C-alpha positions as semicolon CSV with decimal commas, in nm:
position;residue;x (nm);y (nm);z (nm)
1;M;9,006;-1,492;-4,103
2;A;8,654;-1,510;-4,007
3;D;8,529;-1,583;-3,662
4;S;8,408;-1,922;-3,652
5;S;8,145;-1,815;-3,382
6;A;7,970;-1,614;-3,640
7;I;7,926;-1,868;-3,791
8;Q;7,527;-2,000;-3,799
9;E;7,381;-2,329;-3,948
10;P;7,185;-2,280;-4,257
11;L;6,807;-2,273;-4,195
12;P;6,610;-2,586;-4,380
13;E;6,447;-2,426;-4,689
14;L;6,142;-2,384;-4,558
15;D;5,778;-2,607;-4,678
16;K;5,506;-2,338;-4,797
17;T;5,310;-2,406;-4,446
18;A;5,549;-2,317;-4,241
19;V;5,626;-1,963;-4,459
20;I;5,277;-1,884;-4,428
21;A;5,332;-1,945;-4,039
22;R;5,543;-1,758;-3,948
23;D;5,432;-1,425;-4,163
24;L;5,113;-1,497;-3,931
25;I;5,300;-1,507;-3,701
26;R;5,481;-1,228;-3,779
27;I;5,173;-0,998;-3,735
28;D;5,097;-0,919;-3,465
29;T;4,722;-0,969;-3,354
30;S;4,710;-0,987;-2,994
31;N;4,418;-1,062;-2,847
32;Y;4,338;-0,880;-2,476
33;G;3,964;-0,969;-2,409
34;E;3,651;-0,713;-2,304
35;G;3,694;-0,525;-2,658
36;K;4,040;-0,422;-2,628
37;A;4,313;-0,615;-2,903
38;N;4,566;-0,503;-3,241
39;G;4,320;-0,640;-3,442
40;E;4,308;-0,892;-3,680
41;R;4,269;-0,683;-4,050
42;E;4,668;-0,691;-4,153
43;A;4,618;-1,102;-4,124
44;A;4,261;-1,119;-4,288
45;E;4,445;-0,929;-4,592
46;Y;4,724;-1,110;-4,594
47;V;4,472;-1,510;-4,595
48;E;4,206;-1,295;-4,887
49;A;4,560;-1,235;-5,100
50;K;4,649;-1,626;-5,086
51;L;4,289;-1,691;-5,143
52;A;4,226;-1,491;-5,392
53;A;4,591;-1,638;-5,541
54;L;4,354;-1,956;-5,560
55;G;4,073;-1,845;-5,796
56;L;3,847;-1,753;-5,494
57;A;3,686;-1,474;-5,431
58;P;3,708;-1,415;-5,073
59;Q;3,457;-1,177;-4,814
60;L;3,577;-0,979;-4,527
61;F;3,338;-0,873;-4,285
62;E;3,493;-0,618;-3,990
63;P;3,175;-0,535;-3,786
64;E;3,404;-0,288;-3,555
65;P;3,700;-0,126;-3,670
66;R;3,988;-0,409;-3,726
67;R;3,827;-0,735;-3,567
68;T;3,846;-0,885;-3,958
69;S;3,732;-1,259;-4,025
70;V;3,810;-1,382;-4,416
71;V;3,552;-1,645;-4,554
72;A;3,547;-1,818;-4,905
73;R;3,373;-2,101;-5,059
74;V;3,610;-2,371;-5,197
75;P;3,330;-2,561;-5,451
76;G;3,328;-2,933;-5,381
77;R;3,346;-3,244;-5,703
78;N;3,009;-3,421;-5,513
79;P;2,738;-3,195;-5,524
80;E;2,533;-3,425;-5,299
81;K;2,722;-3,382;-5,052
82;P;2,667;-3,159;-4,771
83;A;2,931;-2,906;-4,731
84;L;3,177;-2,895;-4,426
85;V;3,338;-2,588;-4,299
86;L;3,667;-2,542;-4,221
87;H;3,761;-2,256;-4,017
88;G;4,038;-2,116;-3,780
89;H;4,117;-1,824;-3,610
90;L;4,336;-1,511;-3,656
91;D;4,354;-1,416;-3,346
92;V;4,673;-1,499;-3,038
93;V;4,650;-1,470;-2,681
94;P;4,921;-1,150;-2,607
95;A;5,291;-1,268;-2,519
96;D;5,490;-1,104;-2,260
97;A;5,853;-1,103;-2,471
98;R;6,094;-1,070;-2,096
99;N;5,966;-1,441;-2,071
100;W;6,047;-1,611;-2,366
101;S;6,323;-1,730;-2,528
102;V;6,266;-1,584;-2,826
103;D;6,112;-1,280;-2,993
104;P;5,724;-1,400;-2,977
105;F;5,723;-1,186;-3,302
106;A;5,921;-1,291;-3,469
107;G;5,844;-1,588;-3,640
108;E;6,253;-1,771;-3,613
109;I;6,294;-2,090;-3,699
110;K;6,589;-2,286;-3,485
111;G;6,586;-2,648;-3,347
112;G;6,444;-2,772;-3,650
113;M;6,095;-2,601;-3,520
114;L;5,856;-2,286;-3,587
115;W;5,866;-1,995;-3,298
116;G;5,615;-1,809;-3,230
117;R;5,321;-1,719;-3,051
118;G;5,029;-1,850;-3,287
119;A;5,277;-2,129;-3,382
120;V;5,021;-2,352;-3,230
121;D;4,679;-2,171;-3,090
122;M;4,642;-2,167;-3,447
123;K;4,842;-2,017;-3,701
124;D;4,996;-2,295;-3,774
125;M;4,631;-2,521;-3,886
126;D;4,604;-2,143;-4,038
127;A;4,879;-2,283;-4,282
128;M;4,761;-2,556;-4,357
129;M;4,388;-2,547;-4,453
130;L;4,558;-2,313;-4,706
131;T;4,808;-2,495;-4,837
132;A;4,592;-2,822;-4,829
133;L;4,313;-2,651;-5,040
134;G;4,578;-2,493;-5,221
135;D;4,733;-2,827;-5,281
136;I;4,429;-2,942;-5,436
137;I;4,308;-2,653;-5,679
138;G;4,687;-2,676;-5,799
139;A;4,629;-2,998;-5,911
140;G;4,330;-2,895;-6,092
141;S;4,133;-3,059;-5,908
142;L;3,854;-2,987;-5,629
143;P;3,761;-3,121;-5,269
144;E;3,465;-3,426;-5,279
145;R;3,237;-3,168;-5,074
146;E;3,209;-2,799;-5,066
147;I;3,382;-2,646;-4,825
148;V;3,265;-2,343;-4,648
149;L;3,667;-2,190;-4,515
150;A;3,703;-1,939;-4,317
151;F;3,911;-1,712;-4,050
152;F;3,820;-1,590;-3,739
153;A;3,852;-1,292;-3,535
154;D;3,808;-1,263;-3,147
155;E;3,823;-1,600;-3,109
156;E;4,026;-1,586;-2,786
157;A;3,759;-1,373;-2,648
158;G;3,486;-1,556;-2,715
159;G;3,381;-1,477;-3,062
160;G;3,175;-1,193;-3,020
161;T;3,320;-1,008;-3,313
162;G;3,363;-1,335;-3,516
163;A;3,246;-1,630;-3,519
164;S;2,951;-1,567;-3,342
165;W;2,849;-1,233;-3,501
166;L;2,890;-1,385;-3,794
167;V;2,644;-1,636;-3,688
168;D;2,449;-1,398;-3,570
169;H;2,449;-1,161;-3,846
170;H;2,516;-1,372;-4,166
171;P;2,398;-1,737;-4,106
172;E;2,438;-1,811;-4,498
173;L;2,764;-1,804;-4,466
174;F;2,732;-2,125;-4,375
175;A;2,420;-2,262;-4,516
176;G;2,435;-2,648;-4,634
177;A;2,723;-2,698;-4,356
178;T;2,628;-3,052;-4,119
179;E;2,989;-3,025;-3,993
180;A;3,261;-2,818;-3,935
181;I;3,670;-2,854;-3,854
182;S;3,916;-2,671;-3,649
183;E;4,158;-2,685;-3,369
184;V;4,310;-2,813;-3,072
185;G;4,295;-3,187;-3,241
186;G;4,405;-3,410;-3,437
187;Y;4,784;-3,373;-3,282
188;S;4,976;-3,733;-3,184
189;I;5,099;-3,907;-2,811
190;T;5,234;-4,232;-2,709
191;V;5,104;-4,425;-2,514
192;G;5,210;-4,820;-2,399
193;G;5,497;-4,720;-2,671
194;T;5,291;-4,639;-2,977
195;R;5,124;-4,342;-3,169
196;A;4,768;-4,222;-3,126
197;Y;4,612;-3,908;-3,243
198;L;4,341;-3,742;-3,062
199;L;4,039;-3,683;-3,252
200;Q;3,804;-3,365;-3,061
201;T;3,538;-3,469;-3,080
202;G;3,365;-3,222;-2,765
203;E;3,427;-2,987;-2,527
204;K;3,365;-2,856;-2,174
205;S;3,091;-2,568;-2,128
206;L;3,235;-2,227;-2,043
207;I;3,073;-2,012;-1,748
208;W;3,336;-1,655;-1,650
209;V;3,207;-1,535;-1,336
210;R;3,312;-1,200;-1,214
211;L;3,270;-1,255;-0,793
212;V;3,194;-0,861;-0,583
213;A;3,257;-0,873;-0,207
214;R;3,152;-0,537;-0,039
215;G;3,197;-0,409;0,235
216;V;3,311;-0,087;0,456
217;A;3,532;0,225;0,288
218;A;3,820;0,368;0,580
219;H;4,091;0,434;0,678
220;G;4,356;0,212;0,673
221;S;4,476;0,225;1,035
222;R;4,087;0,155;1,126
223;L;4,010;-0,155;1,318
224;I;3,736;-0,313;1,016
225;R;3,636;-0,665;1,015
226;D;3,398;-0,547;0,677
227;N;3,668;-0,582;0,458
228;A;3,577;-0,738;0,134
229;I;3,917;-0,788;0,094
230;T;3,948;-1,075;0,333
231;T;3,628;-1,120;0,243
232;L;3,690;-1,168;-0,141
233;A;4,042;-1,375;0,016
234;E;3,865;-1,589;0,177
235;A;3,557;-1,706;-0,112
236;I;3,887;-1,763;-0,311
237;A;4,092;-1,985;-0,130
238;R;3,770;-2,189;-0,068
239;L;3,661;-2,181;-0,493
240;G;4,013;-2,212;-0,557
241;R;4,132;-2,534;-0,385
242;T;3,785;-2,676;-0,433
243;E;3,829;-3,081;-0,573
244;W;3,512;-3,182;-0,806
245;P;3,418;-3,516;-0,831
246;V;3,485;-3,716;-1,152
247;H;3,261;-3,758;-1,370
248;L;3,308;-3,913;-1,702
249;T;3,127;-3,814;-2,003
250;D;3,046;-4,078;-2,351
251;T;3,306;-3,954;-2,432
252;T;3,556;-3,957;-2,237
253;R;3,455;-4,294;-2,101
254;E;3,503;-4,422;-2,447
255;L;3,902;-4,272;-2,444
256;L;3,970;-4,406;-2,122
257;A;3,869;-4,711;-2,262
258;A;4,064;-4,674;-2,606
259;I;4,407;-4,560;-2,358
260;A;4,378;-4,860;-2,131
261;G;4,389;-5,090;-2,402
262;A;4,655;-4,929;-2,537
263;L;4,821;-4,985;-2,224
264;G;4,726;-5,359;-2,186
265;V;4,458;-5,262;-1,852
266;D;4,135;-5,292;-1,687
267;P;4,020;-4,946;-1,751
268;E;3,767;-5,052;-1,432
269;Q;4,084;-5,118;-1,244
270;V;4,277;-4,815;-1,308
271;S;4,122;-4,539;-1,182
272;P;4,041;-4,213;-1,438
273;D;4,359;-3,967;-1,367
274;E;4,592;-4,284;-1,413
275;L;4,517;-4,348;-1,722
276;A;4,491;-3,964;-1,835
277;L;4,827;-3,968;-1,672
278;A;4,979;-4,261;-1,973
279;A;4,886;-3,972;-2,244
280;G;5,215;-3,782;-2,118
281;S;5,167;-3,472;-2,181
282;A;4,798;-3,480;-2,327
283;S;4,724;-3,536;-2,009
284;G;4,692;-3,157;-1,868
285;F;4,394;-3,134;-2,126
286;I;4,303;-3,538;-2,052
287;T;4,251;-3,466;-1,678
288;A;4,069;-3,176;-1,698
289;T;3,813;-3,278;-1,838
290;L;3,695;-3,565;-1,582
291;R;3,572;-3,337;-1,412
292;T;3,431;-2,940;-1,347
293;T;3,759;-2,706;-1,297
294;S;3,695;-2,369;-1,153
295;N;4,042;-2,098;-1,167
296;P;4,066;-1,782;-1,039
297;T;4,282;-1,597;-1,311
298;V;4,207;-1,208;-1,188
299;L;4,211;-1,018;-0,842
300;D;4,059;-0,657;-0,850
301;A;4,077;-0,399;-0,534
302;G;4,186;-0,123;-0,379
303;Y;4,368;0,189;-0,536
304;K;4,632;0,302;-0,216
305;H;4,826;0,206;0,054
306;N;4,611;0,311;0,354
307;V;4,258;0,324;0,161
308;I;4,062;0,018;0,252
309;P;3,833;-0,033;0,035
310;D;3,467;-0,074;0,007
311;H;3,476;-0,352;-0,317
312;A;3,637;-0,631;-0,394
313;E;3,633;-0,871;-0,682
314;A;3,786;-1,154;-0,929
315;L;3,789;-1,352;-1,206
316;V;3,689;-1,702;-1,204
317;D;3,714;-1,953;-1,512
318;I;3,446;-2,202;-1,478
319;R;3,428;-2,524;-1,701
320;T;3,160;-2,770;-1,642
321;L;3,103;-3,090;-1,843
322;P;2,801;-3,064;-2,073
323;G;2,457;-2,994;-1,892
324;E;2,621;-2,979;-1,596
325;E;2,659;-2,572;-1,565
326;E;2,369;-2,432;-1,364
327;A;2,431;-2,736;-1,069
328;V;2,779;-2,613;-1,055
329;L;2,698;-2,226;-1,073
330;A;2,444;-2,322;-0,742
331;E;2,773;-2,440;-0,607
332;I;2,950;-2,257;-0,652
333;R;2,691;-1,971;-0,476
334;E;2,695;-2,240;-0,181
335;I;3,143;-2,248;-0,195
336;V;3,191;-1,837;-0,182
337;G;2,872;-1,756;0,040
338;D;2,634;-1,501;0,061
339;D;2,836;-1,224;0,142
340;V;2,988;-1,277;-0,254
341;D;2,762;-1,129;-0,491
342;V;2,811;-1,461;-0,838
343;Q;2,807;-1,257;-1,168
344;V;2,775;-1,411;-1,507
345;V;3,027;-1,255;-1,739
346;H;3,027;-1,490;-2,055
347;R;2,919;-1,827;-2,107
348;D;2,888;-2,015;-2,361
349;V;2,721;-2,382;-2,468
350;G;2,937;-2,797;-2,397
351;L;2,951;-3,034;-2,716
352;E;2,943;-3,387;-2,757
353;A;2,940;-3,524;-3,114
354;S;2,918;-3,849;-3,242
355;T;3,248;-4,125;-3,224
356;T;3,168;-4,253;-3,487
357;G;3,032;-4,186;-3,867
358;P;3,231;-4,086;-4,172
359;L;3,353;-3,871;-4,143
360;V;3,582;-4,011;-3,785
361;E;3,617;-4,271;-4,025
362;A;3,767;-4,088;-4,328
363;V;4,018;-3,917;-4,010
364;T;4,090;-4,289;-3,965
365;R;4,169;-4,359;-4,341
366;S;4,359;-3,982;-4,369
367;I;4,612;-4,067;-4,071
368;G;4,622;-4,483;-4,150
369;V;4,824;-4,369;-4,516
370;H;5,031;-4,135;-4,399
371;D;5,112;-4,289;-4,026
372;P;5,024;-4,649;-4,088
373;G;4,948;-4,841;-3,751
374;A;4,851;-4,521;-3,543
375;S;4,508;-4,515;-3,330
376;V;4,272;-4,263;-3,387
377;F;4,147;-4,173;-3,024
378;P;3,827;-3,971;-2,936
379;Y;3,804;-3,695;-2,711
380;L;3,715;-3,354;-2,540
381;L;3,888;-3,079;-2,508
382;S;3,860;-2,908;-2,233
383;G;3,887;-2,547;-2,309
384;G;3,670;-2,434;-2,614
385;T;3,654;-2,329;-2,988
386;D;3,432;-2,186;-3,237
387;N;3,251;-2,486;-3,281
388;K;3,046;-2,375;-3,024
389;S;2,926;-2,107;-3,249
390;L;2,851;-2,283;-3,581
391;S;2,661;-2,524;-3,330
392;R;2,398;-2,278;-3,268
393;L;2,318;-2,335;-3,661
394;G;2,322;-2,730;-3,594
395;I;2,722;-2,765;-3,727
396;A;2,897;-3,063;-3,476
397;G;3,228;-2,967;-3,475
398;Y;3,561;-3,101;-3,462
399;G;3,919;-3,089;-3,397
400;F;4,182;-3,217;-3,620
401;A;4,473;-3,011;-3,657
402;P;4,666;-3,313;-3,769
403;L;5,067;-3,288;-3,681
404;R;5,260;-3,572;-3,575
405;L;5,477;-3,502;-3,268
406;P;5,800;-3,630;-3,151
407;E;5,737;-3,790;-2,763
408;G;5,775;-3,601;-2,497
409;L;5,715;-3,237;-2,659
410;D;5,501;-3,090;-2,436
411;F;5,211;-2,956;-2,707
412;P;4,872;-2,850;-2,482
413;G;5,195;-2,648;-2,265
414;M;5,260;-2,463;-2,603
415;F;4,857;-2,299;-2,576
416;H;4,866;-1,996;-2,428
417;G;5,199;-2,102;-2,282
418;V;5,584;-1,934;-2,314
419;D;5,811;-2,031;-2,611
420;E;5,460;-2,140;-2,804
421;R;5,645;-2,391;-3,083
422;V;5,589;-2,660;-3,325
423;P;5,832;-2,918;-3,566
424;L;5,850;-2,794;-3,879
425;D;5,823;-3,181;-4,023
426;A;5,453;-3,193;-3,766
427;L;5,328;-2,868;-4,054
428;V;5,400;-3,068;-4,386
429;F;5,232;-3,346;-4,174
430;G;4,991;-3,219;-4,130
431;R;4,971;-3,043;-4,483
432;R;4,962;-3,389;-4,613
433;V;4,693;-3,551;-4,408
434;L;4,461;-3,177;-4,486
435;R;4,537;-3,250;-4,770
436;D;4,386;-3,607;-4,835
437;L;4,103;-3,563;-4,541
438;L;3,953;-3,286;-4,777
439;L;3,944;-3,525;-5,114
440;D;3,835;-3,814;-4,960
441;Y;3,541;-3,684;-4,703
């Protein structure tokens, strides 16, 4: 007699979107930053084969060994309309398997969800892009407008061998495009008992800095008051505990008004932070868009227990509101003091696109078809995407990876988090919404 404990519930039949996302998760494209990465080549070749099977002519670009991006053009029915860039990235941040309840690169299916690094950031959207266009082309049709379809390398480290490199060296790839759609938007939240979808219409600015303190190298037993580690630690503590003031942009003001409307309250009578918290787990992103953030992320000092080092370094991730970069840098220099050098390691622009217009209207229509009665709210992203690179070509970027999510799922917490996962039915929803959007817009 078989051991009943060994009998497992049969897995559901997977939609093609889940199959592709699972396949991509199983290709470990971890990007460690500062030029260290597993590389995207195998994932790029996988995508290339899928695109070729649709009758497209994908091009591979590899500015450095294994750092591979894929770009293809899909003709549109209406050549009078500007092209639309539909883009994702193939790299992921690393995952420490010791912290996960599943193998982060196994693409495991359990509990009605697909688990693994990249399940939400952003191999799910990569898969939805492929299947949505596959549905259109497979039906003998074309999207409404020409699509520049791109799967970039290196997004998780700023795009230096991905989107940014292609914009600098092959801008012709994006000729004729005026708008772009990518990640970190389109997912549902529940506010006041009703469902709404967050359309990402802007991104905060990015400034990565290195703080350097210098002192006297000496034996660990000596009395040394000029200790670089102490100087740096005091500066880091001041900066890490700085409470930056609330400053609303046009986008965040519009979002908070929409949340207040869903709650039936006066936005002038409720604080911005309280309104953001009403968005549930999405508040993890939204509260950070109401102000500057400055988070110390890496410390590096010393090499032996009994040696006082002559310098100490720290990395700080700073996200400012668009246009406030110089003022924030000046304030940070004042906070850390004259004894600490502030070096800018990487910097990128903040963005705010229009929250109205034909694209926003088309997004709202496509959501309305598949989730009648749901609203679409604009929001500012606390992080950044490859839309920053495309903006240098005058392309307005939006985040719309449509997912209808169960209430209570901490979706923002999945980004770069542990046990990253996405509901299987959300992938099917996203495929259909994106298909209809591309046919309509």
